[in-house]
Amino acid sequence: MPLDEYRRKRDFTRSPEPAGDDRDAAGAGETRYFCVQKHLASHLHYDLRLEHGGVLLSWAVPKGPSLDSRDKRLAMQVEDHPIEYGDFEGVIPDGYGAGVVMLWDYGTWTPESADVDAALRKGDFKFRLDGYKLKGSWALVRTKGYGDSSKPSWLLIKHRDDWSGPIDITEFAPLSVKTPGADLADILAADTPAIWKDNPPAKTGDTGTLFQRIIATALELRERQHADAPTRLMSSARAKAKLEAIDDAPPRRATAKSPTAKKTTKTAAKATAKKTATKRAATTRGR
Ligand code: MN
């Protein structure tokens, strides 16, 4: 089964990553999905994934894609991933790939070779991307040796076209396309930023430094959210005061005929005040 290796490496009771369904391949001419996930794990890398044969063919690109056609970026082919993985963004707390995953780009792709499987076997595979950040014509060319890796290594190369140029796209557009404006630290802050405080997935070198920075930023973001909390409490206290004032006020219909009618008016007023309080809290949270 194509996803065996993917599943063998992961414990889905501990990881938020999808286990995936085995599914039929997209037919010729059907739109195929592609994505690039920025993955801070033992090393920062970018995972390029192209839908083919009912799975996402996957390459880990340590330096990320380059729009400069003179750059040849090493791309290590890794195990096929389930289609559902394609919009995953989040925190892998431990185990295989432990770290932060950001959906850095996604869109559709079309093969430029008539027979994709033949092109992959040959190790010379041309395709077009239509994402937010990556567009136009690209090639994956397999290298002779495997280098230091046990996985086949390829080179990811941008063809010269309207979408190529001397832009470091990973620097120019570093953020998530799934959560607008979110950096790795924001993704961690939305989860449990304290998990790696003492034991991050990488401790030394550039990656260790990057982890330290992202964990610190995520904890700071969390603290700031806590600092905002009194504002929320105040507004709910004000709402409560208002609610009590309504309770003390004489019922609008002074001639309420039965205690039930009076009660209904009060309950309705309470409900309205509660709604206002909820709304106000939501607005504060949104800031
Ligand atoms: Mn990865």
mmCIF file with all atom_site columns, N, CA and C in Angstrom, residues 25-59:
data_model
loop_
_atom_site.group_PDB
_atom_site.id
_atom_site.type_symbol
_atom_site.label_atom_id
_atom_site.label_alt_id
_atom_site.label_comp_id
_atom_site.label_asym_id
_atom_site.label_entity_id
_atom_site.label_seq_id
_atom_site.pdbx_PDB_ins_code
_atom_site.Cartn_x
_atom_site.Cartn_y
_atom_site.Cartn_z
_atom_site.occupancy
_atom_site.B_iso_or_equiv
_atom_site.pdbx_formal_charge
_atom_site.auth_seq_id
_atom_site.auth_comp_id
_atom_site.auth_asym_id
_atom_site.auth_atom_id
_atom_site.pdbx_PDB_model_num
ATOM 1   N N  . ALA A 1 25 ? -6.680 7.377  -7.740  1.00 0.00 ? 25 ALA A N  1
ATOM 2   C CA . ALA A 1 25 ? -5.888 8.434  -8.358  1.00 0.00 ? 25 ALA A CA 1
ATOM 3   C C  . ALA A 1 25 ? -6.777 9.387  -9.142  1.00 0.00 ? 25 ALA A C  1
ATOM 4   N N  . ALA A 1 26 ? -6.347 10.661 -9.208  1.00 0.00 ? 26 ALA A N  1
ATOM 5   C CA . ALA A 1 26 ? -7.032 11.626 -10.066 1.00 0.00 ? 26 ALA A CA 1
ATOM 6   C C  . ALA A 1 26 ? -6.808 11.197 -11.512 1.00 0.00 ? 26 ALA A C  1
ATOM 7   N N  . GLY A 1 27 ? -7.852 11.296 -12.320 1.00 0.00 ? 27 GLY A N  1
ATOM 8   C CA . GLY A 1 27 ? -7.722 10.917 -13.728 1.00 0.00 ? 27 GLY A CA 1
ATOM 9   C C  . GLY A 1 27 ? -6.943 11.958 -14.499 1.00 0.00 ? 27 GLY A C  1
ATOM 10  N N  . ALA A 1 28 ? -6.535 11.608 -15.701 1.00 0.00 ? 28 ALA A N  1
ATOM 11  C CA . ALA A 1 28 ? -5.797 12.553 -16.540 1.00 0.00 ? 28 ALA A CA 1
ATOM 12  C C  . ALA A 1 28 ? -6.660 13.791 -16.762 1.00 0.00 ? 28 ALA A C  1
ATOM 13  N N  . GLY A 1 29 ? -6.090 14.951 -16.690 1.00 0.00 ? 29 GLY A N  1
ATOM 14  C CA . GLY A 1 29 ? -6.819 16.190 -16.937 1.00 0.00 ? 29 GLY A CA 1
ATOM 15  C C  . GLY A 1 29 ? -7.500 16.729 -15.696 1.00 0.00 ? 29 GLY A C  1
ATOM 16  N N  . GLU A 1 30 ? -7.611 15.904 -14.652 1.00 0.00 ? 30 GLU A N  1
ATOM 17  C CA . GLU A 1 30 ? -8.215 16.401 -13.412 1.00 0.00 ? 30 GLU A CA 1
ATOM 18  C C  . GLU A 1 30 ? -7.224 17.316 -12.688 1.00 0.00 ? 30 GLU A C  1
ATOM 19  N N  . THR A 1 31 ? -7.775 18.278 -11.970 1.00 0.00 ? 31 THR A N  1
ATOM 20  C CA . THR A 1 31 ? -6.934 19.193 -11.220 1.00 0.00 ? 31 THR A CA 1
ATOM 21  C C  . THR A 1 31 ? -6.221 18.439 -10.107 1.00 0.00 ? 31 THR A C  1
ATOM 22  N N  . ARG A 1 32 ? -4.941 18.650 -10.007 1.00 0.00 ? 32 ARG A N  1
ATOM 23  C CA . ARG A 1 32 ? -4.169 17.994 -8.959  1.00 0.00 ? 32 ARG A CA 1
ATOM 24  C C  . ARG A 1 32 ? -3.690 19.044 -7.973  1.00 0.00 ? 32 ARG A C  1
ATOM 25  N N  . TYR A 1 33 ? -3.692 18.654 -6.743  1.00 0.00 ? 33 TYR A N  1
ATOM 26  C CA . TYR A 1 33 ? -3.329 19.555 -5.653  1.00 0.00 ? 33 TYR A CA 1
ATOM 27  C C  . TYR A 1 33 ? -1.818 19.545 -5.436  1.00 0.00 ? 33 TYR A C  1
ATOM 28  N N  . PHE A 1 34 ? -1.277 20.686 -5.067  1.00 0.00 ? 34 PHE A N  1
ATOM 29  C CA . PHE A 1 34 ? 0.114  20.692 -4.598  1.00 0.00 ? 34 PHE A CA 1
ATOM 30  C C  . PHE A 1 34 ? 0.199  21.579 -3.362  1.00 0.00 ? 34 PHE A C  1
ATOM 31  N N  . CYS A 1 35 ? 1.192  21.326 -2.533  1.00 0.00 ? 35 CYS A N  1
ATOM 32  C CA . CYS A 1 35 ? 1.442  22.231 -1.427  1.00 0.00 ? 35 CYS A CA 1
ATOM 33  C C  . CYS A 1 35 ? 2.912  22.218 -1.051  1.00 0.00 ? 35 CYS A C  1
ATOM 34  N N  . VAL A 1 36 ? 3.313  23.247 -0.335  1.00 0.00 ? 36 VAL A N  1
ATOM 35  C CA . VAL A 1 36 ? 4.639  23.277 0.282   1.00 0.00 ? 36 VAL A CA 1
ATOM 36  C C  . VAL A 1 36 ? 4.421  23.582 1.754   1.00 0.00 ? 36 VAL A C  1
ATOM 37  N N  . GLN A 1 37 ? 4.903  22.687 2.621   1.00 0.00 ? 37 GLN A N  1
ATOM 38  C CA . GLN A 1 37 ? 4.793  22.899 4.061   1.00 0.00 ? 37 GLN A CA 1
ATOM 39  C C  . GLN A 1 37 ? 6.165  23.250 4.620   1.00 0.00 ? 37 GLN A C  1
ATOM 40  N N  . LYS A 1 38 ? 6.210  24.378 5.305   1.00 0.00 ? 38 LYS A N  1
ATOM 41  C CA . LYS A 1 38 ? 7.453  24.775 5.979   1.00 0.00 ? 38 LYS A CA 1
ATOM 42  C C  . LYS A 1 38 ? 7.477  24.026 7.296   1.00 0.00 ? 38 LYS A C  1
ATOM 43  N N  . HIS A 1 39 ? 8.544  23.274 7.516   1.00 0.00 ? 39 HIS A N  1
ATOM 44  C CA . HIS A 1 39 ? 8.554  22.332 8.641   1.00 0.00 ? 39 HIS A CA 1
ATOM 45  C C  . HIS A 1 39 ? 9.810  22.546 9.482   1.00 0.00 ? 39 HIS A C  1
ATOM 46  N N  . LEU A 1 40 ? 9.595  23.104 10.656  1.00 0.00 ? 40 LEU A N  1
ATOM 47  C CA . LEU A 1 40 ? 10.712 23.252 11.595  1.00 0.00 ? 40 LEU A CA 1
ATOM 48  C C  . LEU A 1 40 ? 10.733 22.024 12.485  1.00 0.00 ? 40 LEU A C  1
ATOM 49  N N  . ALA A 1 41 ? 11.702 21.134 12.225  1.00 0.00 ? 41 ALA A N  1
ATOM 50  C CA . ALA A 1 41 ? 11.847 19.900 13.015  1.00 0.00 ? 41 ALA A CA 1
ATOM 51  C C  . ALA A 1 41 ? 13.306 19.815 13.450  1.00 0.00 ? 41 ALA A C  1
ATOM 52  N N  . SER A 1 42 ? 13.953 18.664 13.260  1.00 0.00 ? 42 SER A N  1
ATOM 53  C CA . SER A 1 42 ? 15.375 18.612 13.624  1.00 0.00 ? 42 SER A CA 1
ATOM 54  C C  . SER A 1 42 ? 16.169 19.601 12.762  1.00 0.00 ? 42 SER A C  1
ATOM 55  N N  . HIS A 1 43 ? 15.648 19.892 11.553  1.00 0.00 ? 43 HIS A N  1
ATOM 56  C CA . HIS A 1 43 ? 16.175 20.971 10.709  1.00 0.00 ? 43 HIS A CA 1
ATOM 57  C C  . HIS A 1 43 ? 14.999 21.673 10.050  1.00 0.00 ? 43 HIS A C  1
ATOM 58  N N  . LEU A 1 44 ? 15.181 22.946 9.736   1.00 0.00 ? 44 LEU A N  1
ATOM 59  C CA . LEU A 1 44 ? 14.138 23.644 8.983   1.00 0.00 ? 44 LEU A CA 1
ATOM 60  C C  . LEU A 1 44 ? 14.203 23.171 7.528   1.00 0.00 ? 44 LEU A C  1
ATOM 61  N N  . HIS A 1 45 ? 13.067 22.814 6.968   1.00 0.00 ? 45 HIS A N  1
ATOM 62  C CA . HIS A 1 45 ? 13.019 22.427 5.559   1.00 0.00 ? 45 HIS A CA 1
ATOM 63  C C  . HIS A 1 45 ? 11.626 22.715 5.011   1.00 0.00 ? 45 HIS A C  1
ATOM 64  N N  . TYR A 1 46 ? 11.490 22.557 3.714   1.00 0.00 ? 46 TYR A N  1
ATOM 65  C CA . TYR A 1 46 ? 10.220 22.807 3.037   1.00 0.00 ? 46 TYR A CA 1
ATOM 66  C C  . TYR A 1 46 ? 9.817  21.516 2.349   1.00 0.00 ? 46 TYR A C  1
ATOM 67  N N  . ASP A 1 47 ? 8.597  21.027 2.629   1.00 0.00 ? 47 ASP A N  1
ATOM 68  C CA . ASP A 1 47 ? 8.136  19.780 2.022   1.00 0.00 ? 47 ASP A CA 1
ATOM 69  C C  . ASP A 1 47 ? 7.250  20.094 0.821   1.00 0.00 ? 47 ASP A C  1
ATOM 70  N N  . LEU A 1 48 ? 7.759  19.739 -0.359  1.00 0.00 ? 48 LEU A N  1
ATOM 71  C CA . LEU A 1 48 ? 6.980  19.912 -1.591  1.00 0.00 ? 48 LEU A CA 1
ATOM 72  C C  . LEU A 1 48 ? 6.170  18.641 -1.811  1.00 0.00 ? 48 LEU A C  1
ATOM 73  N N  . ARG A 1 49 ? 4.856  18.809 -2.006  1.00 0.00 ? 49 ARG A N  1
ATOM 74  C CA . ARG A 1 49 ? 3.995  17.629 -2.195  1.00 0.00 ? 49 ARG A CA 1
ATOM 75  C C  . ARG A 1 49 ? 3.114  17.826 -3.429  1.00 0.00 ? 49 ARG A C  1
ATOM 76  N N  . LEU A 1 50 ? 3.128  16.811 -4.291  1.00 0.00 ? 50 LEU A N  1
ATOM 77  C CA . LEU A 1 50 ? 2.351  16.854 -5.534  1.00 0.00 ? 50 LEU A CA 1
ATOM 78  C C  . LEU A 1 50 ? 1.414  15.663 -5.566  1.00 0.00 ? 50 LEU A C  1
ATOM 79  N N  . GLU A 1 51 ? 0.126  15.945 -5.770  1.00 0.00 ? 51 GLU A N  1
ATOM 80  C CA . GLU A 1 51 ? -0.859 14.856 -5.834  1.00 0.00 ? 51 GLU A CA 1
ATOM 81  C C  . GLU A 1 51 ? -0.650 14.025 -7.099  1.00 0.00 ? 51 GLU A C  1
ATOM 82  N N  . HIS A 1 52 ? -0.483 12.725 -6.883  1.00 0.00 ? 52 HIS A N  1
ATOM 83  C CA . HIS A 1 52 ? -0.357 11.798 -8.018  1.00 0.00 ? 52 HIS A CA 1
ATOM 84  C C  . HIS A 1 52 ? -0.641 10.386 -7.547  1.00 0.00 ? 52 HIS A C  1
ATOM 85  N N  . GLY A 1 53 ? -1.462 9.664  -8.289  1.00 0.00 ? 53 GLY A N  1
ATOM 86  C CA . GLY A 1 53 ? -1.752 8.277  -7.938  1.00 0.00 ? 53 GLY A CA 1
ATOM 87  C C  . GLY A 1 53 ? -2.483 8.119  -6.621  1.00 0.00 ? 53 GLY A C  1
ATOM 88  N N  . GLY A 1 54 ? -3.270 9.131  -6.221  1.00 0.00 ? 54 GLY A N  1
ATOM 89  C CA . GLY A 1 54 ? -4.070 9.034  -4.997  1.00 0.00 ? 54 GLY A CA 1
ATOM 90  C C  . GLY A 1 54 ? -3.314 9.359  -3.726  1.00 0.00 ? 54 GLY A C  1
ATOM 91  N N  . VAL A 1 55 ? -2.062 9.801  -3.867  1.00 0.00 ? 55 VAL A N  1
ATOM 92  C CA . VAL A 1 55 ? -1.276 10.215 -2.696  1.00 0.00 ? 55 VAL A CA 1
ATOM 93  C C  . VAL A 1 55 ? -0.560 11.532 -3.014  1.00 0.00 ? 55 VAL A C  1
ATOM 94  N N  . LEU A 1 56 ? 0.142  12.054 -2.047  1.00 0.00 ? 56 LEU A N  1
ATOM 95  C CA . LEU A 1 56 ? 0.992  13.225 -2.293  1.00 0.00 ? 56 LEU A CA 1
ATOM 96  C C  . LEU A 1 56 ? 2.445  12.746 -2.385  1.00 0.00 ? 56 LEU A C  1
ATOM 97  N N  . LEU A 1 57 ? 3.007  12.794 -3.590  1.00 0.00 ? 57 LEU A N  1
ATOM 98  C CA . LEU A 1 57 ? 4.440  12.525 -3.750  1.00 0.00 ? 57 LEU A CA 1
ATOM 99  C C  . LEU A 1 57 ? 5.170  13.635 -2.995  1.00 0.00 ? 57 LEU A C  1
ATOM 100 N N  . SER A 1 58 ? 6.224  13.280 -2.273  1.00 0.00 ? 58 SER A N  1
ATOM 101 C CA . SER A 1 58 ? 6.811  14.258 -1.350  1.00 0.00 ? 58 SER A CA 1
ATOM 102 C C  . SER A 1 58 ? 8.323  14.351 -1.463  1.00 0.00 ? 58 SER A C  1
ATOM 103 N N  . TRP A 1 59 ? 8.804  15.576 -1.420  1.00 0.00 ? 59 TRP A N  1
ATOM 104 C CA . TRP A 1 59 ? 10.235 15.861 -1.411  1.00 0.00 ? 59 TRP A CA 1
ATOM 105 C C  . TRP A 1 59 ? 10.514 16.854 -0.283  1.00 0.00 ? 59 TRP A C  1
#
